[in-house]
Each structure stands twice: as C-alpha cells, then as structure tokens.
GROMACS .gro file of C-alpha atoms in nm:
model
  515
    1UNK     CA    1  -8.321   2.007  12.995
    2UNK     CA    2  -8.343   1.838  13.358
    3UNK     CA    3  -8.163   1.533  13.505
    4UNK     CA    4  -8.297   1.353  13.762
    5UNK     CA    5  -8.043   1.266  14.003
    6UNK     CA    6  -8.187   0.984  14.168
    7UNK     CA    7  -8.265   0.815  13.864
    8UNK     CA    8  -7.903   0.852  13.768
    9UNK     CA    9  -7.784   0.720  14.073
   10UNK     CA   10  -8.023   0.440  14.073
   11UNK     CA   11  -7.866   0.316  13.746
   12UNK     CA   12  -7.524   0.395  13.819
   13UNK     CA   13  -7.578   0.172  14.120
   14UNK     CA   14  -7.706  -0.117  13.881
   15UNK     CA   15  -7.442  -0.095  13.645
   16UNK     CA   16  -7.166  -0.105  13.949
   17UNK     CA   17  -7.356  -0.398  14.071
   18UNK     CA   18  -7.366  -0.585  13.745
   19UNK     CA   19  -6.979  -0.508  13.718
   20UNK     CA   20  -6.880  -0.616  14.047
   21UNK     CA   21  -7.043  -0.940  13.963
   22UNK     CA   22  -6.773  -0.988  13.695
   23UNK     CA   23  -6.478  -0.906  13.956
   24UNK     CA   24  -6.635  -1.196  14.168
   25UNK     CA   25  -6.661  -1.435  13.924
   26UNK     CA   26  -6.295  -1.389  13.800
   27UNK     CA   27  -6.168  -1.505  14.129
   28UNK     CA   28  -6.244  -1.823  13.976
   29UNK     CA   29  -6.005  -1.779  13.719
   30UNK     CA   30  -5.761  -1.626  13.952
   31UNK     CA   31  -5.757  -1.951  14.158
   32UNK     CA   32  -5.710  -2.192  13.857
   33UNK     CA   33  -5.388  -2.011  13.751
   34UNK     CA   34  -5.284  -2.062  14.110
   35UNK     CA   35  -5.254  -1.679  14.166
   36UNK     CA   36  -5.382  -1.735  14.496
   37UNK     CA   37  -5.190  -1.379  14.668
   38UNK     CA   38  -5.436  -1.214  14.408
   39UNK     CA   39  -5.776  -1.333  14.511
   40UNK     CA   40  -5.803  -1.108  14.832
   41UNK     CA   41  -5.731  -0.800  14.556
   42UNK     CA   42  -6.051  -0.935  14.353
   43UNK     CA   43  -6.285  -1.014  14.663
   44UNK     CA   44  -6.223  -0.672  14.801
   45UNK     CA   45  -6.258  -0.488  14.475
   46UNK     CA   46  -6.603  -0.682  14.419
   47UNK     CA   47  -6.734  -0.593  14.774
   48UNK     CA   48  -6.628  -0.216  14.735
   49UNK     CA   49  -6.793  -0.190  14.391
   50UNK     CA   50  -7.089  -0.426  14.476
   51UNK     CA   51  -7.146  -0.258  14.796
   52UNK     CA   52  -7.128   0.116  14.649
   53UNK     CA   53  -7.352  -0.013  14.349
   54UNK     CA   54  -7.622  -0.129  14.629
   55UNK     CA   55  -7.627   0.141  14.825
   56UNK     CA   56  -7.671   0.375  14.543
   57UNK     CA   57  -7.964   0.142  14.389
   58UNK     CA   58  -8.142   0.103  14.738
   59UNK     CA   59  -8.074   0.465  14.844
   60UNK     CA   60  -8.267   0.584  14.480
   61UNK     CA   61  -8.504   0.294  14.463
   62UNK     CA   62  -8.836   0.501  14.409
   63UNK     CA   63  -8.675   0.721  14.108
   64UNK     CA   64  -8.859   0.727  13.813
   65UNK     CA   65  -8.773   0.506  13.462
   66UNK     CA   66  -8.463   0.746  13.303
   67UNK     CA   67  -8.557   1.007  13.039
   68UNK     CA   68  -8.290   1.060  12.756
   69UNK     CA   69  -8.109   1.328  12.939
   70UNK     CA   70  -8.113   1.097  13.260
   71UNK     CA   71  -7.955   0.821  13.022
   72UNK     CA   72  -7.695   1.055  12.898
   73UNK     CA   73  -7.575   1.152  13.234
   74UNK     CA   74  -7.609   0.785  13.368
   75UNK     CA   75  -7.365   0.685  13.057
   76UNK     CA   76  -7.097   0.930  13.105
   77UNK     CA   77  -7.124   0.902  13.486
   78UNK     CA   78  -7.115   0.513  13.502
   79UNK     CA   79  -6.835   0.472  13.242
   80UNK     CA   80  -6.610   0.703  13.451
   81UNK     CA   81  -6.697   0.564  13.792
   82UNK     CA   82  -6.650   0.210  13.668
   83UNK     CA   83  -6.337   0.291  13.503
   84UNK     CA   84  -6.214   0.409  13.861
   85UNK     CA   85  -6.324   0.147  14.040
   86UNK     CA   86  -6.218  -0.097  13.833
   87UNK     CA   87  -5.891   0.008  13.892
   88UNK     CA   88  -5.905  -0.155  14.244
   89UNK     CA   89  -5.758  -0.499  14.169
   90UNK     CA   90  -5.413  -0.335  13.975
   91UNK     CA   91  -5.370  -0.091  14.250
   92UNK     CA   92  -5.452  -0.389  14.550
   93UNK     CA   93  -5.252  -0.672  14.351
   94UNK     CA   94  -4.953  -0.451  14.317
   95UNK     CA   95  -4.943  -0.358  14.675
   96UNK     CA   96  -4.998  -0.702  14.794
   97UNK     CA   97  -4.653  -0.797  14.585
   98UNK     CA   98  -4.520  -0.477  14.698
   99UNK     CA   99  -4.559  -0.561  15.082
  100UNK     CA  100  -4.571  -0.919  15.038
  101UNK     CA  101  -4.834  -0.980  15.234
  102UNK     CA  102  -4.906  -1.316  15.183
  103UNK     CA  103  -4.531  -1.482  15.225
  104UNK     CA  104  -4.487  -1.793  15.050
  105UNK     CA  105  -4.745  -1.723  14.792
  106UNK     CA  106  -4.673  -1.352  14.671
  107UNK     CA  107  -4.424  -1.341  14.392
  108UNK     CA  108  -4.163  -1.035  14.435
  109UNK     CA  109  -4.275  -0.732  14.231
  110UNK     CA  110  -4.159  -0.669  13.873
  111UNK     CA  111  -4.100  -0.306  13.681
  112UNK     CA  112  -4.406  -0.397  13.479
  113UNK     CA  113  -4.646  -0.441  13.799
  114UNK     CA  114  -4.481  -0.204  13.979
  115UNK     CA  115  -4.627   0.130  13.790
  116UNK     CA  116  -4.962   0.014  13.914
  117UNK     CA  117  -4.908   0.114  14.255
  118UNK     CA  118  -4.962   0.470  14.135
  119UNK     CA  119  -5.337   0.506  14.091
  120UNK     CA  120  -5.358   0.730  13.829
  121UNK     CA  121  -5.168   0.454  13.612
  122UNK     CA  122  -5.436   0.159  13.722
  123UNK     CA  123  -5.727   0.416  13.661
  124UNK     CA  124  -5.528   0.463  13.294
  125UNK     CA  125  -5.540   0.079  13.222
  126UNK     CA  126  -5.907   0.040  13.346
  127UNK     CA  127  -6.062   0.339  13.134
  128UNK     CA  128  -5.824   0.185  12.838
  129UNK     CA  129  -5.984  -0.156  12.914
  130UNK     CA  130  -6.353  -0.065  12.938
  131UNK     CA  131  -6.327   0.178  12.654
  132UNK     CA  132  -6.183  -0.058  12.439
  133UNK     CA  133  -5.859   0.138  12.345
  134UNK     CA  134  -5.595  -0.102  12.467
  135UNK     CA  135  -5.334   0.184  12.509
  136UNK     CA  136  -5.144   0.043  12.846
  137UNK     CA  137  -4.914   0.141  13.132
  138UNK     CA  138  -4.755  -0.202  13.132
  139UNK     CA  139  -4.402  -0.154  12.955
  140UNK     CA  140  -4.374  -0.596  12.938
  141UNK     CA  141  -4.701  -0.715  12.929
  142UNK     CA  142  -4.579  -1.071  12.955
  143UNK     CA  143  -4.446  -0.976  13.325
  144UNK     CA  144  -4.807  -0.885  13.426
  145UNK     CA  145  -4.969  -1.172  13.679
  146UNK     CA  146  -5.225  -1.360  13.475
  147UNK     CA  147  -5.504  -1.230  13.701
  148UNK     CA  148  -5.434  -0.860  13.530
  149UNK     CA  149  -5.377  -1.013  13.233
  150UNK     CA  150  -5.746  -1.173  13.280
  151UNK     CA  151  -5.891  -0.838  13.423
  152UNK     CA  152  -5.756  -0.634  13.142
  153UNK     CA  153  -5.891  -0.870  12.911
  154UNK     CA  154  -6.235  -0.868  13.062
  155UNK     CA  155  -6.268  -0.526  13.100
  156UNK     CA  156  -6.229  -0.497  12.727
  157UNK     CA  157  -6.457  -0.788  12.653
  158UNK     CA  158  -6.748  -0.663  12.834
  159UNK     CA  159  -6.643  -0.281  12.740
  160UNK     CA  160  -6.659  -0.392  12.388
  161UNK     CA  161  -7.077  -0.432  12.378
  162UNK     CA  162  -7.122  -0.195  12.696
  163UNK     CA  163  -7.150  -0.233  13.080
  164UNK     CA  164  -7.487  -0.083  13.009
  165UNK     CA  165  -7.590  -0.361  12.758
  166UNK     CA  166  -7.444  -0.594  13.023
  167UNK     CA  167  -7.650  -0.447  13.288
  168UNK     CA  168  -7.947  -0.471  13.088
  169UNK     CA  169  -7.876  -0.841  13.033
  170UNK     CA  170  -7.792  -0.968  13.369
  171UNK     CA  171  -8.064  -0.730  13.577
  172UNK     CA  172  -8.384  -0.664  13.431
  173UNK     CA  173  -8.535  -0.348  13.484
  174UNK     CA  174  -8.878  -0.337  13.684
  175UNK     CA  175  -8.978  -0.034  13.484
  176UNK     CA  176  -9.029  -0.153  13.136
  177UNK     CA  177  -8.887  -0.183  12.826
  178UNK     CA  178  -8.905   0.180  12.744
  179UNK     CA  179  -8.624   0.271  13.075
  180UNK     CA  180  -8.404  -0.013  12.935
  181UNK     CA  181  -8.402   0.119  12.534
  182UNK     CA  182  -8.321   0.486  12.696
  183UNK     CA  183  -8.041   0.332  12.861
  184UNK     CA  184  -7.930   0.163  12.582
  185UNK     CA  185  -7.922   0.444  12.345
  186UNK     CA  186  -7.737   0.654  12.566
  187UNK     CA  187  -7.404   0.394  12.514
  188UNK     CA  188  -7.400   0.511  12.160
  189UNK     CA  189  -7.631   0.220  12.018
  190UNK     CA  190  -7.967   0.174  11.821
  191UNK     CA  191  -7.972  -0.125  11.677
  192UNK     CA  192  -8.213  -0.360  11.745
  193UNK     CA  193  -8.219  -0.736  11.649
  194UNK     CA  194  -8.599  -0.807  11.802
  195UNK     CA  195  -8.887  -0.592  11.911
  196UNK     CA  196  -8.778  -0.617  12.271
  197UNK     CA  197  -8.488  -0.439  12.355
  198UNK     CA  198  -8.428  -0.727  12.647
  199UNK     CA  199  -8.445  -0.981  12.367
  200UNK     CA  200  -8.226  -0.794  12.186
  201UNK     CA  201  -7.927  -0.743  12.434
  202UNK     CA  202  -7.950  -1.129  12.512
  203UNK     CA  203  -7.913  -1.185  12.120
  204UNK     CA  204  -7.587  -0.990  12.120
  205UNK     CA  205  -7.464  -1.159  12.382
  206UNK     CA  206  -7.526  -1.492  12.238
  207UNK     CA  207  -7.371  -1.360  11.917
  208UNK     CA  208  -7.058  -1.217  12.087
  209UNK     CA  209  -7.006  -1.546  12.298
  210UNK     CA  210  -7.008  -1.727  11.959
  211UNK     CA  211  -6.793  -1.532  11.797
  212UNK     CA  212  -6.530  -1.501  12.112
  213UNK     CA  213  -6.545  -1.878  12.105
  214UNK     CA  214  -6.473  -1.850  11.720
  215UNK     CA  215  -6.183  -1.630  11.742
  216UNK     CA  216  -6.050  -1.850  12.021
  217UNK     CA  217  -6.052  -2.135  11.834
  218UNK     CA  218  -5.912  -1.984  11.499
  219UNK     CA  219  -5.633  -1.839  11.715
  220UNK     CA  220  -5.558  -2.217  11.851
  221UNK     CA  221  -5.576  -2.335  11.506
  222UNK     CA  222  -5.327  -2.099  11.365
  223UNK     CA  223  -5.062  -2.197  11.655
  224UNK     CA  224  -5.128  -1.949  11.957
  225UNK     CA  225  -5.086  -2.078  12.307
  226UNK     CA  226  -5.414  -2.168  12.460
  227UNK     CA  227  -5.364  -1.874  12.756
  228UNK     CA  228  -5.266  -1.653  12.474
  229UNK     CA  229  -5.548  -1.728  12.230
  230UNK     CA  230  -5.815  -1.698  12.525
  231UNK     CA  231  -5.703  -1.357  12.609
  232UNK     CA  232  -5.634  -1.249  12.255
  233UNK     CA  233  -5.968  -1.393  12.141
  234UNK     CA  234  -6.153  -1.185  12.356
  235UNK     CA  235  -5.980  -0.868  12.312
  236UNK     CA  236  -5.990  -0.912  11.950
  237UNK     CA  237  -6.340  -0.962  11.863
  238UNK     CA  238  -6.412  -0.676  12.148
  239UNK     CA  239  -6.165  -0.456  11.922
  240UNK     CA  240  -5.994  -0.372  12.209
  241UNK     CA  241  -5.618  -0.487  12.143
  242UNK     CA  242  -5.492  -0.561  12.537
  243UNK     CA  243  -5.224  -0.824  12.461
  244UNK     CA  244  -5.042  -1.028  12.700
  245UNK     CA  245  -4.698  -1.029  12.549
  246UNK     CA  246  -4.449  -0.734  12.447
  247UNK     CA  247  -4.466  -0.675  12.096
  248UNK     CA  248  -4.868  -0.743  12.084
  249UNK     CA  249  -4.934  -0.989  11.793
  250UNK     CA  250  -4.601  -0.935  11.652
  251UNK     CA  251  -4.434  -1.091  11.944
  252UNK     CA  252  -4.484  -1.441  11.790
  253UNK     CA  253  -4.343  -1.371  11.414
  254UNK     CA  254  -4.588  -1.577  11.267
  255UNK     CA  255  -4.783  -1.488  10.963
  256UNK     CA  256  -5.025  -1.763  11.055
  257UNK     CA  257  -5.138  -1.574  11.341
  258UNK     CA  258  -5.113  -1.234  11.209
  259UNK     CA  259  -5.350  -1.355  10.893
  260UNK     CA  260  -5.599  -1.527  11.160
  261UNK     CA  261  -5.624  -1.212  11.352
  262UNK     CA  262  -5.696  -1.021  11.059
  263UNK     CA  263  -6.077  -1.148  11.001
  264UNK     CA  264  -6.108  -1.136  11.399
  265UNK     CA  265  -6.052  -0.790  11.385
  266UNK     CA  266  -6.288  -0.759  11.076
  267UNK     CA  267  -6.570  -0.960  11.238
  268UNK     CA  268  -6.561  -0.721  11.551
  269UNK     CA  269  -6.623  -0.452  11.294
  270UNK     CA  270  -6.945  -0.545  11.136
  271UNK     CA  271  -7.266  -0.480  11.295
  272UNK     CA  272  -7.448  -0.726  11.539
  273UNK     CA  273  -7.778  -0.751  11.338
  274UNK     CA  274  -7.544  -0.825  11.038
  275UNK     CA  275  -7.395  -1.068  11.234
  276UNK     CA  276  -7.755  -1.214  11.316
  277UNK     CA  277  -7.821  -1.238  10.929
  278UNK     CA  278  -7.526  -1.396  10.878
  279UNK     CA  279  -7.627  -1.686  11.161
  280UNK     CA  280  -7.951  -1.687  11.034
  281UNK     CA  281  -7.842  -1.770  10.690
  282UNK     CA  282  -7.970  -1.443  10.512
  283UNK     CA  283  -7.679  -1.375  10.303
  284UNK     CA  284  -7.864  -1.147  10.066
  285UNK     CA  285  -7.971  -0.889  10.313
  286UNK     CA  286  -7.581  -0.905  10.426
  287UNK     CA  287  -7.474  -0.809  10.100
  288UNK     CA  288  -7.731  -0.529  10.104
  289UNK     CA  289  -7.621  -0.381  10.387
  290UNK     CA  290  -7.462  -0.025  10.325
  291UNK     CA  291  -7.234  -0.035  10.612
  292UNK     CA  292  -7.129  -0.359  10.546
  293UNK     CA  293  -7.023  -0.293  10.197
  294UNK     CA  294  -6.858   0.003  10.292
  295UNK     CA  295  -6.637  -0.138  10.584
  296UNK     CA  296  -6.499  -0.412  10.357
  297UNK     CA  297  -6.443  -0.166  10.062
  298UNK     CA  298  -6.256   0.048  10.331
  299UNK     CA  299  -6.036  -0.219  10.443
  300UNK     CA  300  -5.938  -0.312  10.107
  301UNK     CA  301  -5.834   0.018   9.953
  302UNK     CA  302  -5.692   0.134  10.288
  303UNK     CA  303  -5.480  -0.157  10.296
  304UNK     CA  304  -5.355  -0.134   9.969
  305UNK     CA  305  -5.283   0.224   9.996
  306UNK     CA  306  -5.129   0.199  10.380
  307UNK     CA  307  -4.904  -0.071  10.213
  308UNK     CA  308  -4.785   0.123   9.902
  309UNK     CA  309  -4.704   0.410  10.144
  310UNK     CA  310  -4.491   0.198  10.331
  311UNK     CA  311  -4.324   0.046  10.020
  312UNK     CA  312  -4.269   0.379   9.874
  313UNK     CA  313  -4.074   0.540  10.172
  314UNK     CA  314  -3.871   0.251  10.208
  315UNK     CA  315  -3.990   0.124  10.520
  316UNK     CA  316  -3.978  -0.199  10.473
  317UNK     CA  317  -3.726  -0.386  10.213
  318UNK     CA  318  -4.020  -0.577  10.011
  319UNK     CA  319  -4.336  -0.515   9.864
  320UNK     CA  320  -4.444  -0.883  10.055
  321UNK     CA  321  -4.331  -0.746  10.378
  322UNK     CA  322  -4.539  -0.390  10.320
  323UNK     CA  323  -4.822  -0.531  10.227
  324UNK     CA  324  -4.826  -0.793  10.546
  325UNK     CA  325  -4.750  -0.496  10.767
  326UNK     CA  326  -5.000  -0.239  10.574
  327UNK     CA  327  -5.273  -0.475  10.585
  328UNK     CA  328  -5.273  -0.588  10.956
  329UNK     CA  329  -5.202  -0.191  11.073
  330UNK     CA  330  -5.458  -0.037  10.878
  331UNK     CA  331  -5.711  -0.321  10.956
  332UNK     CA  332  -5.596  -0.262  11.334
  333UNK     CA  333  -5.627   0.104  11.313
  334UNK     CA  334  -5.961   0.129  11.128
  335UNK     CA  335  -6.140  -0.172  11.322
  336UNK     CA  336  -6.015   0.016  11.645
  337UNK     CA  337  -5.853  -0.283  11.768
  338UNK     CA  338  -5.498  -0.157  11.821
  339UNK     CA  339  -5.300  -0.509  11.809
  340UNK     CA  340  -4.952  -0.458  11.649
  341UNK     CA  341  -4.694  -0.614  11.468
  342UNK     CA  342  -4.454  -0.366  11.398
  343UNK     CA  343  -4.287  -0.045  11.591
  344UNK     CA  344  -4.498   0.300  11.425
  345UNK     CA  345  -4.281   0.517  11.653
  346UNK     CA  346  -4.042   0.526  11.945
  347UNK     CA  347  -4.154   0.877  12.105
  348UNK     CA  348  -3.885   1.107  11.998
  349UNK     CA  349  -3.754   0.869  11.733
  350UNK     CA  350  -3.903   0.835  11.396
  351UNK     CA  351  -3.998   0.496  11.266
  352UNK     CA  352  -4.303   0.523  10.999
  353UNK     CA  353  -4.257   0.871  10.808
  354UNK     CA  354  -4.540   1.117  10.805
  355UNK     CA  355  -4.773   0.995  10.519
  356UNK     CA  356  -4.832   0.645  10.645
  357UNK     CA  357  -4.850   0.749  11.021
  358UNK     CA  358  -5.148   1.034  10.891
  359UNK     CA  359  -5.309   0.754  10.703
  360UNK     CA  360  -5.314   0.536  10.969
  361UNK     CA  361  -5.468   0.828  11.128
  362UNK     CA  362  -5.751   0.859  10.890
  363UNK     CA  363  -5.856   0.490  10.942
  364UNK     CA  364  -5.832   0.566  11.313
  365UNK     CA  365  -6.090   0.867  11.255
  366UNK     CA  366  -6.375   0.681  11.056
  367UNK     CA  367  -6.363   0.362  11.221
  368UNK     CA  368  -6.607   0.097  11.106
  369UNK     CA  369  -6.950  -0.006  11.147
  370UNK     CA  370  -7.166   0.161  11.374
  371UNK     CA  371  -7.368  -0.128  11.605
  372UNK     CA  372  -7.022  -0.313  11.620
  373UNK     CA  373  -6.774  -0.301  11.886
  374UNK     CA  374  -6.535  -0.010  11.729
  375UNK     CA  375  -6.571   0.330  11.815
  376UNK     CA  376  -6.425   0.658  11.595
  377UNK     CA  377  -6.686   0.866  11.391
  378UNK     CA  378  -6.854   0.544  11.252
  379UNK     CA  379  -6.852   0.464  10.861
  380UNK     CA  380  -7.232   0.556  10.862
  381UNK     CA  381  -7.191   0.922  10.968
  382UNK     CA  382  -6.893   0.972  10.735
  383UNK     CA  383  -7.136   0.855  10.460
  384UNK     CA  384  -7.382   1.070  10.632
  385UNK     CA  385  -7.175   1.358  10.591
  386UNK     CA  386  -7.058   1.302  10.246
  387UNK     CA  387  -7.368   1.220  10.096
  388UNK     CA  388  -7.537   1.492  10.259
  389UNK     CA  389  -7.284   1.744  10.170
  390UNK     CA  390  -7.344   1.657   9.831
  391UNK     CA  391  -7.706   1.673   9.866
  392UNK     CA  392  -7.692   2.044  10.033
  393UNK     CA  393  -7.467   2.177   9.745
  394UNK     CA  394  -7.696   2.025   9.479
  395UNK     CA  395  -7.996   2.194   9.672
  396UNK     CA  396  -7.863   2.508   9.629
  397UNK     CA  397  -7.947   2.492   9.231
  398UNK     CA  398  -8.292   2.326   9.303
  399UNK     CA  399  -8.586   2.524   9.252
  400UNK     CA  400  -8.770   2.619   9.593
  401UNK     CA  401  -9.079   2.384   9.493
  402UNK     CA  402  -8.883   2.085   9.442
  403UNK     CA  403  -8.953   1.807   9.667
  404UNK     CA  404  -8.613   1.708   9.860
  405UNK     CA  405  -8.531   1.365   9.971
  406UNK     CA  406  -8.178   1.209  10.067
  407UNK     CA  407  -8.096   0.813   9.991
  408UNK     CA  408  -7.849   0.665  10.232
  409UNK     CA  409  -7.819   0.301  10.145
  410UNK     CA  410  -8.211   0.164  10.116
  411UNK     CA  411  -8.314   0.433  10.335
  412UNK     CA  412  -8.509   0.705  10.175
  413UNK     CA  413  -8.511   1.058  10.423
  414UNK     CA  414  -8.720   1.314  10.360
  415UNK     CA  415  -8.590   1.679  10.337
  416UNK     CA  416  -8.658   1.707  10.744
  417UNK     CA  417  -8.481   1.359  10.796
  418UNK     CA  418  -8.211   1.452  10.601
  419UNK     CA  419  -8.156   1.785  10.771
  420UNK     CA  420  -8.180   1.607  11.117
  421UNK     CA  421  -7.908   1.310  11.043
  422UNK     CA  422  -7.696   1.581  10.866
  423UNK     CA  423  -7.721   1.827  11.136
  424UNK     CA  424  -7.628   1.522  11.422
  425UNK     CA  425  -7.352   1.367  11.190
  426UNK     CA  426  -7.174   1.766  11.146
  427UNK     CA  427  -7.230   1.809  11.517
  428UNK     CA  428  -7.064   1.464  11.627
  429UNK     CA  429  -6.751   1.530  11.390
  430UNK     CA  430  -6.692   1.902  11.493
  431UNK     CA  431  -6.712   1.809  11.886
  432UNK     CA  432  -6.503   1.516  11.809
  433UNK     CA  433  -6.234   1.710  11.655
  434UNK     CA  434  -6.243   1.993  11.901
  435UNK     CA  435  -6.167   1.717  12.169
  436UNK     CA  436  -5.906   1.616  11.961
  437UNK     CA  437  -5.744   1.954  11.911
  438UNK     CA  438  -5.762   2.001  12.300
  439UNK     CA  439  -5.571   1.658  12.343
  440UNK     CA  440  -5.322   1.725  12.115
  441UNK     CA  441  -5.276   2.087  12.263
  442UNK     CA  442  -5.246   1.958  12.589
  443UNK     CA  443  -4.979   1.674  12.532
  444UNK     CA  444  -4.811   1.910  12.318
  445UNK     CA  445  -4.767   2.152  12.603
  446UNK     CA  446  -4.679   1.850  12.876
  447UNK     CA  447  -4.416   1.665  12.652
  448UNK     CA  448  -4.093   1.766  12.561
  449UNK     CA  449  -4.079   1.938  12.198
  450UNK     CA  450  -3.848   1.675  12.034
  451UNK     CA  451  -4.169   1.472  12.003
  452UNK     CA  452  -4.254   1.468  11.613
  453UNK     CA  453  -4.655   1.658  11.588
  454UNK     CA  454  -4.781   1.385  11.381
  455UNK     CA  455  -4.667   1.132  11.639
  456UNK     CA  456  -4.854   1.317  11.890
  457UNK     CA  457  -5.144   1.356  11.689
  458UNK     CA  458  -5.128   0.956  11.660
  459UNK     CA  459  -5.130   0.892  12.007
  460UNK     CA  460  -5.422   1.121  12.070
  461UNK     CA  461  -5.631   0.976  11.795
  462UNK     CA  462  -5.547   0.664  11.899
  463UNK     CA  463  -5.690   0.730  12.237
  464UNK     CA  464  -6.002   0.902  12.132
  465UNK     CA  465  -6.098   0.633  11.859
  466UNK     CA  466  -6.024   0.380  12.131
  467UNK     CA  467  -5.775   0.183  11.909
  468UNK     CA  468  -5.491   0.148  12.116
  469UNK     CA  469  -5.196   0.175  11.879
  470UNK     CA  470  -4.918   0.421  11.974
  471UNK     CA  471  -4.595   0.596  11.808
  472UNK     CA  472  -4.390   0.542  12.179
  473UNK     CA  473  -4.545   0.826  12.345
  474UNK     CA  474  -4.772   0.679  12.552
  475UNK     CA  475  -4.573   0.512  12.887
  476UNK     CA  476  -4.579   0.540  13.231
  477UNK     CA  477  -4.318   0.781  13.246
  478UNK     CA  478  -4.570   1.023  13.058
  479UNK     CA  479  -4.635   1.323  13.250
  480UNK     CA  480  -4.943   1.313  13.481
  481UNK     CA  481  -5.133   1.579  13.276
  482UNK     CA  482  -5.072   1.397  12.944
  483UNK     CA  483  -5.207   1.100  13.126
  484UNK     CA  484  -5.528   1.254  13.235
  485UNK     CA  485  -5.580   1.418  12.917
  486UNK     CA  486  -5.566   1.051  12.737
  487UNK     CA  487  -5.807   0.927  12.987
  488UNK     CA  488  -6.052   1.200  12.889
  489UNK     CA  489  -6.004   1.154  12.499
  490UNK     CA  490  -6.057   0.754  12.589
  491UNK     CA  491  -6.393   0.855  12.793
  492UNK     CA  492  -6.488   1.089  12.545
  493UNK     CA  493  -6.430   0.874  12.252
  494UNK     CA  494  -6.618   0.585  12.386
  495UNK     CA  495  -6.951   0.750  12.439
  496UNK     CA  496  -6.920   0.972  12.132
  497UNK     CA  497  -6.936   1.300  12.315
  498UNK     CA  498  -7.282   1.371  12.324
  499UNK     CA  499  -7.367   1.198  12.677
  500UNK     CA  500  -7.042   1.413  12.803
  501UNK     CA  501  -7.169   1.688  12.664
  502UNK     CA  502  -7.467   1.680  12.836
  503UNK     CA  503  -7.323   1.559  13.151
  504UNK     CA  504  -7.104   1.876  13.152
  505UNK     CA  505  -7.408   2.132  13.060
  506UNK     CA  506  -7.577   1.953  13.341
  507UNK     CA  507  -7.305   2.015  13.602
  508UNK     CA  508  -7.267   2.371  13.506
  509UNK     CA  509  -7.602   2.469  13.538
  510UNK     CA  510  -7.716   2.325  13.894
  511UNK     CA  511  -8.039   2.357  13.851
  512UNK     CA  512  -8.039   2.121  13.572
  513UNK     CA  513  -8.034   1.846  13.879
  514UNK     CA  514  -8.343   1.750  14.073
  515UNK     CA  515  -8.457   1.470  14.325
   0.00000   0.00000   0.00000
C-alpha cells in the first residue's frame, strides 16, 4: 500500500477551499443578526482556511487522481484539519469579546463563551459539529452569540452529508468521475442514485435541502420560535443534535415540539436513495428496502423496551411520561441525533439506572441506515453480522460439495461475496469496540473514580457513535486528556475507523508516502 502525498495534499486543499466558502457565506448571517463584532472573526477564519487550501491545491496541482489508499488518508486528514481550522471562529469571537476589540459593538464576555478562549475547547466543539456528534463545551447554549449558534449548526448540517460530498458538489474535479467516486467512498458512503457520481452528489444535496426546509416548517408549526426552528431543523435532519438552548429540546417543555422532532430524526436515519424513491413516488421499493424495514422496526421495539425499563425502574411516575421520554430518547440515541428531553446523569450523581443507560448505549452502537446521515456501526452491518454468523454456523453441517450462498434482503451473495462482506463487517466491529475500550480506559484514568462506569461508557459511546447525549461527564471542566480522547473517538466514529487505520499505518511506515 502506497500513498501519494501530493494527491492527498491537493485534495485536502480543495476540501479546505470548499469549507472556507461556508465561513465566507456565514458573514451574511452574522450581519443579518446584527452581531457585527463577529464579522472580522469569520472573515479572518475564511481567509486562513481558504489561503491554506489554495496553497495546497496549487502546490500539488499536478498530482494524479486518487487511488483508494490516497482517498482514505485524504478523508482522515481532511476531517482532522477541518476540525482544527474550523475552530477559529470560536476562538476569535471569544477573544474579540474578551478584549472588547470593537467598543460599542462588542457585548461583554459571558461564562459560556469564555470557555472558547481555550483552543482545545474550540477544537472539541468543531470536531463535534463536523462529525455530527453534538457533545458540547457550551454550558448554557442560549448564552452563545447567534454567530456561534449558526456556525455550530452549519458544521453539523454540512457534516451530516460530509465535507467531501460538499467539495465534490461545489468544486467539480478535473480528473474525471473515478477520482470523485474514490473520495466519495472514503467518507463511508457507497450509495449511488444516478450512474454519475457528480449527479448523485447533486441529488443528495437537493434532497437534503428539501428535507431541511421540511424539518424547519414542521418545527415552526409545532410552535418553535423561528431562529430555534432554523437551527434545530438543520441539526435535526443532519442527526447532529446541537441546540440553541440549555436543555436541548426539553427546554421547550412542549409535547408538540418533541413529537414533531421525532419524525425529523427518523428522516435523517433513512438512506438518501430511499428518500429519492419517496420523492419520485416509488413506495413499493421503499417498503422492500431491508434497511428501512429494520430501522422502523428497531425504533419501534427499542422505544417500547426503553419506555418499559424507565417505568419499571421507577424513573418517571407514569407510563405516559415514561413512553414520551423513552420514545424520544431512544430515537435520538439510535438515530445518533443527540437531542435531549431529560437528564440521564449528572456525572458522579446517578439519575438513570444501569438498565436504561446500557439499553440506550445499544441503540447508539447500532445506529440506523447506511447511506443516511447517521454513524454508529450501521444496521446493515448488524444484519450482516447476525445473518453471516448464522450462515457460518450452518455451514459447519453442510457437505463440502454444497453450493453456498447468503441472502441479505434482495441480494443473493456468492460464498466469496458473503465471506468478504462478513469479514469487513467483523473487522469494523472489532476495531470499533477496540477504540471504544481505549476511550473508556482513558476516561476512567483521567476522571475521578466517583463516576459510574456505565456513565463513562455512555459518554464514550456517545462520542464514537457521533450521538451527543451525555450523562453529565462531558463538560469544559473535564481534564484535557479526556477531551482529547473524546475528540479522537468522534473522529474515528465518523469515518468508520478504516481510513484512520490506513492513515496510522501510512504514518508508521514512512515508506508508504511518496510524491
């Protein structure tokens, strides 16, 4: 395996160029909200990111089209670099307020924005945003300037589809569709709506914008204020979970808003090709889609089980309250959205008991449909692992001359195909659990021993599954080691591990890089 460093440099540069355009466009939103003090922070951030991206793209402009190892390293590198440089608005806005750089325009620095004076907190927030996680360093989200509300929501909205998908849509590649598709696959995607990858990406963005507008309209109808509806519509359909109020969706104390948010999270959990079928009126094939059936069934069964556990443990005083909270929290956890309506834990103080906490972890682990905006293991891998394991066991009792095949949905896999897909699913699952175990071990070492083990597992699982729910552990007061570990978990979880493993392998074996 060899990685062309100039190919990686060029493509990372193009990705930075695309994301810098988002920073530049955000200036208009900041101005409309009257927060003129934040405009220089976004202008400088756009110039820095765009300048670095343009420099890389020009320096490496003669590079060949990416092969699979190049694309894997590009994805892993780009998501890390975008997360670091995307933190600039948080840091610069906080320091603008801290130093009162624009007298008469700049409000006083509050405690929530103050945490972003520290670059590590800003990087945590941005990585959480672009990976669609939603864990936050903001203690009281409503106290943030609207400029940072917007940037948090925009990072999640773009991250829900992917920064590479954004780049392919904005900056059409000059090396043909094969290079674009190789990069597209590196971002844990393989679905194609049209034969051309360019038109597929454009169709995904059309669907995504339409779903976002529908989500915003639904929240407005449910009674959510316009600014809140815009931000929660964006982060909800992207299954991201950043909120604009402390307490997330629970801050509204509105059953109508909660029940309106549930279908938004479910919509974000369904693969884009299925949404395309829905928009074109092909309902029969929607029902025939294996992942969609499993997503709906898992949400229904899981919500019922979690509601029963909450009621049985006496967490809430009525079955109706248990169902309302159980439904919302299970859909939020399994869709990897991370909106909250209740307190799961307060760090060292127990709120939810062990049973409901671990069952919510199971939902975070599986995630929903591949080809959607969710993370986690993905249900198709869970299906492959379950059916593949049963197939392997049955295979022991078959004669050696038997013709072996495995059916997954409407696909009939040959023995070779079945072995390959089962091996891939097993590899991702094992590596995923390994990184999870490392994260839990590091947090246990970094945190005080008073934190319940299931709460530590919950927060690490939430980070690696890109969910955003927390049990009261994730906060600005965490040790730097714990923050750094959760940043790695979020990064690893969003890219489904393999690109990270390829990058690590290439770095450890310096001979894998060449120009």
